[in-house]
PDB file of N, CA and C in Angstrom:
ATOM      1  N   UNK C   1     -67.312  66.622  68.533  1.00  0.00           N
ATOM      2  CA  UNK C   1     -66.325  65.560  68.627  1.00  0.00           C
ATOM      3  C   UNK C   1     -66.336  64.998  70.042  1.00  0.00           C
ATOM      4  N   UNK C   2     -65.880  63.791  70.146  1.00  0.00           N
ATOM      5  CA  UNK C   2     -65.902  63.135  71.438  1.00  0.00           C
ATOM      6  C   UNK C   2     -64.533  63.058  72.077  1.00  0.00           C
ATOM      7  N   UNK C   3     -64.497  62.288  73.130  1.00  0.00           N
ATOM      8  CA  UNK C   3     -63.241  62.153  73.874  1.00  0.00           C
ATOM      9  C   UNK C   3     -62.174  61.424  73.071  1.00  0.00           C
ATOM     10  N   UNK C   4     -62.590  60.582  72.118  1.00  0.00           N
ATOM     11  CA  UNK C   4     -61.600  59.893  71.275  1.00  0.00           C
ATOM     12  C   UNK C   4     -60.824  60.913  70.451  1.00  0.00           C
ATOM     13  N   UNK C   5     -61.535  61.879  69.874  1.00  0.00           N
ATOM     14  CA  UNK C   5     -60.872  62.911  69.089  1.00  0.00           C
ATOM     15  C   UNK C   5     -59.957  63.756  69.959  1.00  0.00           C
ATOM     16  N   UNK C   6     -60.418  64.076  71.158  1.00  0.00           N
ATOM     17  CA  UNK C   6     -59.592  64.853  72.082  1.00  0.00           C
ATOM     18  C   UNK C   6     -58.308  64.086  72.412  1.00  0.00           C
ATOM     19  N   UNK C   7     -58.435  62.794  72.623  1.00  0.00           N
ATOM     20  CA  UNK C   7     -57.270  61.956  72.911  1.00  0.00           C
ATOM     21  C   UNK C   7     -56.292  61.956  71.745  1.00  0.00           C
ATOM     22  N   UNK C   8     -56.811  61.901  70.532  1.00  0.00           N
ATOM     23  CA  UNK C   8     -55.941  61.910  69.353  1.00  0.00           C
ATOM     24  C   UNK C   8     -55.222  63.244  69.202  1.00  0.00           C
ATOM     25  N   UNK C   9     -55.894  64.331  69.536  1.00  0.00           N
ATOM     26  CA  UNK C   9     -55.245  65.645  69.495  1.00  0.00           C
ATOM     27  C   UNK C   9     -54.122  65.685  70.527  1.00  0.00           C
ATOM     28  N   UNK C  10     -54.366  65.146  71.703  1.00  0.00           N
ATOM     29  CA  UNK C  10     -53.328  65.086  72.742  1.00  0.00           C
ATOM     30  C   UNK C  10     -52.144  64.256  72.252  1.00  0.00           C
ATOM     31  N   UNK C  11     -52.417  63.152  71.580  1.00  0.00           N
ATOM     32  CA  UNK C  11     -51.338  62.326  71.029  1.00  0.00           C
ATOM     33  C   UNK C  11     -50.529  63.100  69.996  1.00  0.00           C
ATOM     34  N   UNK C  12     -51.210  63.881  69.169  1.00  0.00           N
ATOM     35  CA  UNK C  12     -50.509  64.692  68.166  1.00  0.00           C
ATOM     36  C   UNK C  12     -49.612  65.719  68.842  1.00  0.00           C
ATOM     37  N   UNK C  13     -50.099  66.334  69.912  1.00  0.00           N
ATOM     38  CA  UNK C  13     -49.289  67.298  70.669  1.00  0.00           C
ATOM     39  C   UNK C  13     -48.044  66.606  71.210  1.00  0.00           C
ATOM     40  N   UNK C  14     -48.225  65.434  71.785  1.00  0.00           N
ATOM     41  CA  UNK C  14     -47.088  64.689  72.339  1.00  0.00           C
ATOM     42  C   UNK C  14     -46.068  64.344  71.262  1.00  0.00           C
ATOM     43  N   UNK C  15     -46.542  63.980  70.090  1.00  0.00           N
ATOM     44  CA  UNK C  15     -45.624  63.637  68.997  1.00  0.00           C
ATOM     45  C   UNK C  15     -44.855  64.858  68.517  1.00  0.00           C
ATOM     46  N   UNK C  16     -45.517  66.011  68.490  1.00  0.00           N
ATOM     47  CA  UNK C  16     -44.804  67.239  68.121  1.00  0.00           C
ATOM     48  C   UNK C  16     -43.724  67.559  69.148  1.00  0.00           C
ATOM     49  N   UNK C  17     -44.058  67.381  70.422  1.00  0.00           N
ATOM     50  CA  UNK C  17     -43.059  67.603  71.476  1.00  0.00           C
ATOM     51  C   UNK C  17     -41.887  66.647  71.314  1.00  0.00           C
ATOM     52  N   UNK C  18     -42.186  65.386  70.981  1.00  0.00           N
ATOM     53  CA  UNK C  18     -41.122  64.400  70.756  1.00  0.00           C
ATOM     54  C   UNK C  18     -40.251  64.790  69.567  1.00  0.00           C
ATOM     55  N   UNK C  19     -40.881  65.268  68.501  1.00  0.00           N
ATOM     56  CA  UNK C  19     -40.127  65.690  67.314  1.00  0.00           C
ATOM     57  C   UNK C  19     -39.197  66.846  67.655  1.00  0.00           C
ATOM     58  N   UNK C  20     -39.692  67.798  68.437  1.00  0.00           N
ATOM     59  CA  UNK C  20     -38.844  68.921  68.857  1.00  0.00           C
ATOM     60  C   UNK C  20     -37.657  68.426  69.667  1.00  0.00           C
ATOM     61  N   UNK C  21     -37.913  67.514  70.581  1.00  0.00           N
ATOM     62  CA  UNK C  21     -36.831  66.982  71.419  1.00  0.00           C
ATOM     63  C   UNK C  21     -35.786  66.267  70.570  1.00  0.00           C
ATOM     64  N   UNK C  22     -36.234  65.497  69.592  1.00  0.00           N
ATOM     65  CA  UNK C  22     -35.297  64.797  68.716  1.00  0.00           C
ATOM     66  C   UNK C  22     -34.453  65.775  67.908  1.00  0.00           C
ATOM     67  N   UNK C  23     -35.083  66.808  67.372  1.00  0.00           N
ATOM     68  CA  UNK C  23     -34.332  67.805  66.604  1.00  0.00           C
ATOM     69  C   UNK C  23     -33.325  68.531  67.486  1.00  0.00           C
ATOM     70  N   UNK C  24     -33.717  68.833  68.710  1.00  0.00           N
ATOM     71  CA  UNK C  24     -32.787  69.482  69.638  1.00  0.00           C
ATOM     72  C   UNK C  24     -31.606  68.576  69.951  1.00  0.00           C
ATOM     73  N   UNK C  25     -31.884  67.299  70.110  1.00  0.00           N
ATOM     74  CA  UNK C  25     -30.826  66.331  70.393  1.00  0.00           C
ATOM     75  C   UNK C  25     -29.844  66.239  69.219  1.00  0.00           C
ATOM     76  N   UNK C  26     -30.381  66.198  68.007  1.00  0.00           N
ATOM     77  CA  UNK C  26     -29.524  66.132  66.818  1.00  0.00           C
ATOM     78  C   UNK C  26     -28.695  67.400  66.688  1.00  0.00           C
ATOM     79  N   UNK C  27     -29.316  68.548  66.924  1.00  0.00           N
ATOM     80  CA  UNK C  27     -28.593  69.815  66.747  1.00  0.00           C
ATOM     81  C   UNK C  27     -27.474  69.987  67.769  1.00  0.00           C
ATOM     82  N   UNK C  28     -27.596  69.336  68.928  1.00  0.00           N
ATOM     83  CA  UNK C  28     -26.518  69.398  69.919  1.00  0.00           C
ATOM     84  C   UNK C  28     -25.290  68.631  69.443  1.00  0.00           C
ATOM     85  N   UNK C  29     -25.526  67.576  68.676  1.00  0.00           N
ATOM     86  CA  UNK C  29     -24.414  66.747  68.206  1.00  0.00           C
ATOM     87  C   UNK C  29     -23.860  67.223  66.868  1.00  0.00           C
ATOM     88  N   UNK C  30     -24.701  67.885  66.073  1.00  0.00           N
ATOM     89  CA  UNK C  30     -24.286  68.333  64.746  1.00  0.00           C
ATOM     90  C   UNK C  30     -24.979  69.661  64.460  1.00  0.00           C
ATOM     91  N   UNK C  31     -24.216  70.736  64.514  1.00  0.00           N
ATOM     92  CA  UNK C  31     -24.826  72.061  64.398  1.00  0.00           C
ATOM     93  C   UNK C  31     -24.901  72.588  62.966  1.00  0.00           C
ATOM     94  N   UNK C  32     -24.627  71.755  61.982  1.00  0.00           N
ATOM     95  CA  UNK C  32     -24.667  72.215  60.591  1.00  0.00           C
ATOM     96  C   UNK C  32     -26.056  72.664  60.155  1.00  0.00           C
ATOM     97  N   UNK C  33     -27.069  72.131  60.780  1.00  0.00           N
ATOM     98  CA  UNK C  33     -28.429  72.413  60.342  1.00  0.00           C
ATOM     99  C   UNK C  33     -29.228  73.216  61.372  1.00  0.00           C
ATOM    100  N   UNK C  34     -28.533  73.902  62.256  1.00  0.00           N
ATOM    101  CA  UNK C  34     -29.213  74.630  63.330  1.00  0.00           C
ATOM    102  C   UNK C  34     -30.251  75.620  62.817  1.00  0.00           C
ATOM    103  N   UNK C  35     -29.933  76.331  61.740  1.00  0.00           N
ATOM    104  CA  UNK C  35     -30.892  77.311  61.214  1.00  0.00           C
ATOM    105  C   UNK C  35     -32.166  76.623  60.741  1.00  0.00           C
ATOM    106  N   UNK C  36     -31.999  75.531  60.033  1.00  0.00           N
ATOM    107  CA  UNK C  36     -33.177  74.800  59.549  1.00  0.00           C
ATOM    108  C   UNK C  36     -33.957  74.197  60.710  1.00  0.00           C
ATOM    109  N   UNK C  37     -33.238  73.622  61.671  1.00  0.00           N
ATOM    110  CA  UNK C  37     -33.911  73.042  62.824  1.00  0.00           C
ATOM    111  C   UNK C  37     -34.650  74.113  63.626  1.00  0.00           C
ATOM    112  N   UNK C  38     -34.065  75.288  63.739  1.00  0.00           N
ATOM    113  CA  UNK C  38     -34.722  76.377  64.468  1.00  0.00           C
ATOM    114  C   UNK C  38     -36.040  76.745  63.789  1.00  0.00           C
ATOM    115  N   UNK C  39     -36.040  76.811  62.474  1.00  0.00           N
ATOM    116  CA  UNK C  39     -37.261  77.133  61.722  1.00  0.00           C
ATOM    117  C   UNK C  39     -38.294  76.016  61.897  1.00  0.00           C
ATOM    118  N   UNK C  40     -37.837  74.787  61.782  1.00  0.00           N
ATOM    119  CA  UNK C  40     -38.751  73.649  61.941  1.00  0.00           C
ATOM    120  C   UNK C  40     -39.335  73.637  63.353  1.00  0.00           C
ATOM    121  N   UNK C  41     -38.492  73.846  64.358  1.00  0.00           N
ATOM    122  CA  UNK C  41     -38.976  73.871  65.743  1.00  0.00           C
ATOM    123  C   UNK C  41     -39.972  74.992  65.963  1.00  0.00           C
ATOM    124  N   UNK C  42     -39.733  76.138  65.340  1.00  0.00           N
ATOM    125  CA  UNK C  42     -40.667  77.252  65.445  1.00  0.00           C
ATOM    126  C   UNK C  42     -42.022  76.860  64.858  1.00  0.00           C
ATOM    127  N   UNK C  43     -41.995  76.226  63.700  1.00  0.00           N
ATOM    128  CA  UNK C  43     -43.242  75.761  63.084  1.00  0.00           C
ATOM    129  C   UNK C  43     -43.935  74.725  63.967  1.00  0.00           C
ATOM    130  N   UNK C  44     -43.156  73.801  64.521  1.00  0.00           N
ATOM    131  CA  UNK C  44     -43.730  72.775  65.395  1.00  0.00           C
ATOM    132  C   UNK C  44     -44.370  73.404  66.628  1.00  0.00           C
ATOM    133  N   UNK C  45     -43.726  74.424  67.191  1.00  0.00           N
ATOM    134  CA  UNK C  45     -44.294  75.120  68.352  1.00  0.00           C
ATOM    135  C   UNK C  45     -45.610  75.789  67.988  1.00  0.00           C
ATOM    136  N   UNK C  46     -45.671  76.364  66.787  1.00  0.00           N
ATOM    137  CA  UNK C  46     -46.904  76.996  66.330  1.00  0.00           C
ATOM    138  C   UNK C  46     -48.015  75.959  66.177  1.00  0.00           C
ATOM    139  N   UNK C  47     -47.702  74.831  65.546  1.00  0.00           N
ATOM    140  CA  UNK C  47     -48.691  73.766  65.395  1.00  0.00           C
ATOM    141  C   UNK C  47     -49.147  73.255  66.758  1.00  0.00           C
ATOM    142  N   UNK C  48     -48.198  73.098  67.660  1.00  0.00           N
ATOM    143  CA  UNK C  48     -48.514  72.614  69.002  1.00  0.00           C
ATOM    144  C   UNK C  48     -49.459  73.581  69.709  1.00  0.00           C
ATOM    145  N   UNK C  49     -49.196  74.862  69.582  1.00  0.00           N
ATOM    146  CA  UNK C  49     -50.049  75.876  70.198  1.00  0.00           C
ATOM    147  C   UNK C  49     -51.471  75.802  69.638  1.00  0.00           C
ATOM    148  N   UNK C  50     -51.575  75.665  68.335  1.00  0.00           N
ATOM    149  CA  UNK C  50     -52.894  75.561  67.710  1.00  0.00           C
ATOM    150  C   UNK C  50     -53.623  74.298  68.167  1.00  0.00           C
ATOM    151  N   UNK C  51     -52.889  73.204  68.273  1.00  0.00           N
ATOM    152  CA  UNK C  51     -53.504  71.961  68.740  1.00  0.00           C
ATOM    153  C   UNK C  51     -53.946  72.070  70.198  1.00  0.00           C
ATOM    154  N   UNK C  52     -53.186  72.796  71.012  1.00  0.00           N
ATOM    155  CA  UNK C  52     -53.586  72.991  72.415  1.00  0.00           C
ATOM    156  C   UNK C  52     -54.899  73.773  72.496  1.00  0.00           C
ATOM    157  N   UNK C  53     -55.073  74.765  71.612  1.00  0.00           N
ATOM    158  CA  UNK C  53     -56.331  75.516  71.566  1.00  0.00           C
ATOM    159  C   UNK C  53     -57.488  74.594  71.182  1.00  0.00           C
ATOM    160  N   UNK C  54     -57.249  73.755  70.189  1.00  0.00           N
ATOM    161  CA  UNK C  54     -58.275  72.803  69.765  1.00  0.00           C
ATOM    162  C   UNK C  54     -58.606  71.848  70.900  1.00  0.00           C
ATOM    163  N   UNK C  55     -57.573  71.363  71.590  1.00  0.00           N
ATOM    164  CA  UNK C  55     -57.791  70.444  72.710  1.00  0.00           C
ATOM    165  C   UNK C  55     -58.653  71.102  73.784  1.00  0.00           C
ATOM    166  N   UNK C  56     -58.367  72.357  74.094  1.00  0.00           N
ATOM    167  CA  UNK C  56     -59.156  73.059  75.114  1.00  0.00           C
ATOM    168  C   UNK C  56     -60.619  73.166  74.695  1.00  0.00           C
ATOM    169  N   UNK C  57     -60.860  73.500  73.424  1.00  0.00           N
ATOM    170  CA  UNK C  57     -62.242  73.599  72.937  1.00  0.00           C
ATOM    171  C   UNK C  57     -62.942  72.247  73.003  1.00  0.00           C
ATOM    172  N   UNK C  58     -62.227  71.197  72.592  1.00  0.00           N
ATOM    173  CA  UNK C  58     -62.810  69.857  72.668  1.00  0.00           C
ATOM    174  C   UNK C  58     -63.103  69.472  74.108  1.00  0.00           C
ATOM    175  N   UNK C  59     -62.211  69.824  75.006  1.00  0.00           N
ATOM    176  CA  UNK C  59     -62.400  69.513  76.419  1.00  0.00           C
ATOM    177  C   UNK C  59     -63.660  70.185  76.943  1.00  0.00           C
ATOM    178  N   UNK C  60     -63.839  71.453  76.616  1.00  0.00           N
ATOM    179  CA  UNK C  60     -65.026  72.187  77.059  1.00  0.00           C
ATOM    180  C   UNK C  60     -66.282  71.555  76.464  1.00  0.00           C
ATOM    181  N   UNK C  61     -66.225  71.236  75.165  1.00  0.00           N
ATOM    182  CA  UNK C  61     -67.380  70.597  74.524  1.00  0.00           C
ATOM    183  C   UNK C  61     -67.688  69.253  75.173  1.00  0.00           C
ATOM    184  N   UNK C  62     -66.658  68.467  75.414  1.00  0.00           N
ATOM    185  CA  UNK C  62     -66.866  67.144  76.013  1.00  0.00           C
ATOM    186  C   UNK C  62     -67.402  67.259  77.429  1.00  0.00           C
ATOM    187  N   UNK C  63     -66.940  68.245  78.187  1.00  0.00           N
ATOM    188  CA  UNK C  63     -67.471  68.449  79.537  1.00  0.00           C
ATOM    189  C   UNK C  63     -68.937  68.833  79.464  1.00  0.00           C
ATOM    190  N   UNK C  64     -69.290  69.657  78.480  1.00  0.00           N
ATOM    191  CA  UNK C  64     -70.690  70.045  78.300  1.00  0.00           C
ATOM    192  C   UNK C  64     -71.560  68.852  77.954  1.00  0.00           C
ATOM    193  N   UNK C  65     -71.074  67.998  77.078  1.00  0.00           N
ATOM    194  CA  UNK C  65     -71.818  66.800  76.684  1.00  0.00           C
ATOM    195  C   UNK C  65     -71.959  65.856  77.868  1.00  0.00           C
ATOM    196  N   UNK C  66     -70.887  65.684  78.630  1.00  0.00           N
ATOM    197  CA  UNK C  66     -70.937  64.812  79.805  1.00  0.00           C
ATOM    198  C   UNK C  66     -71.910  65.375  80.831  1.00  0.00           C
ATOM    199  N   UNK C  67     -71.905  66.698  80.998  1.00  0.00           N
ATOM    200  CA  UNK C  67     -72.819  67.334  81.938  1.00  0.00           C
ATOM    201  C   UNK C  67     -74.267  67.140  81.531  1.00  0.00           C
ATOM    202  N   UNK C  68     -74.535  67.239  80.225  1.00  0.00           N
ATOM    203  CA  UNK C  68     -75.891  67.030  79.727  1.00  0.00           C
ATOM    204  C   UNK C  68     -76.323  65.585  79.951  1.00  0.00           C
ATOM    205  N   UNK C  69     -75.420  64.647  79.739  1.00  0.00           N
ATOM    206  CA  UNK C  69     -75.741  63.229  79.922  1.00  0.00           C
ATOM    207  C   UNK C  69     -76.059  62.931  81.381  1.00  0.00           C
ATOM    208  N   UNK C  70     -75.330  63.542  82.292  1.00  0.00           N
ATOM    209  CA  UNK C  70     -75.566  63.329  83.719  1.00  0.00           C
ATOM    210  C   UNK C  70     -76.930  63.886  84.105  1.00  0.00           C
ATOM    211  N   UNK C  71     -77.281  65.068  83.577  1.00  0.00           N
ATOM    212  CA  UNK C  71     -78.572  65.670  83.899  1.00  0.00           C
ATOM    213  C   UNK C  71     -79.731  64.825  83.382  1.00  0.00           C
ATOM    214  N   UNK C  72     -79.519  64.143  82.252  1.00  0.00           N
ATOM    215  CA  UNK C  72     -80.584  63.316  81.683  1.00  0.00           C
ATOM    216  C   UNK C  72     -80.827  62.058  82.502  1.00  0.00           C
ATOM    217  N   UNK C  73     -79.820  61.618  83.231  1.00  0.00           N
ATOM    218  CA  UNK C  73     -79.985  60.423  84.069  1.00  0.00           C
ATOM    219  C   UNK C  73     -80.844  60.783  85.245  1.00  0.00           C
TER     220      UNK C  73
END
């Protein structure tokens, strides 16, 4: 995968962070759904962690590809 895919993974991470922030904001104003929000936030954190691992792998791959391209020049 290329840098475009890595960028999209980063965007997905940012959106998960935004979703967590929104849920936290809602739960501060209305605590009726705190248990559900806590579960959802836990799942979002897990997805975010997995996406960060993918991003790191893509970053390493992209650095390797960029390094190979530089050597070919």
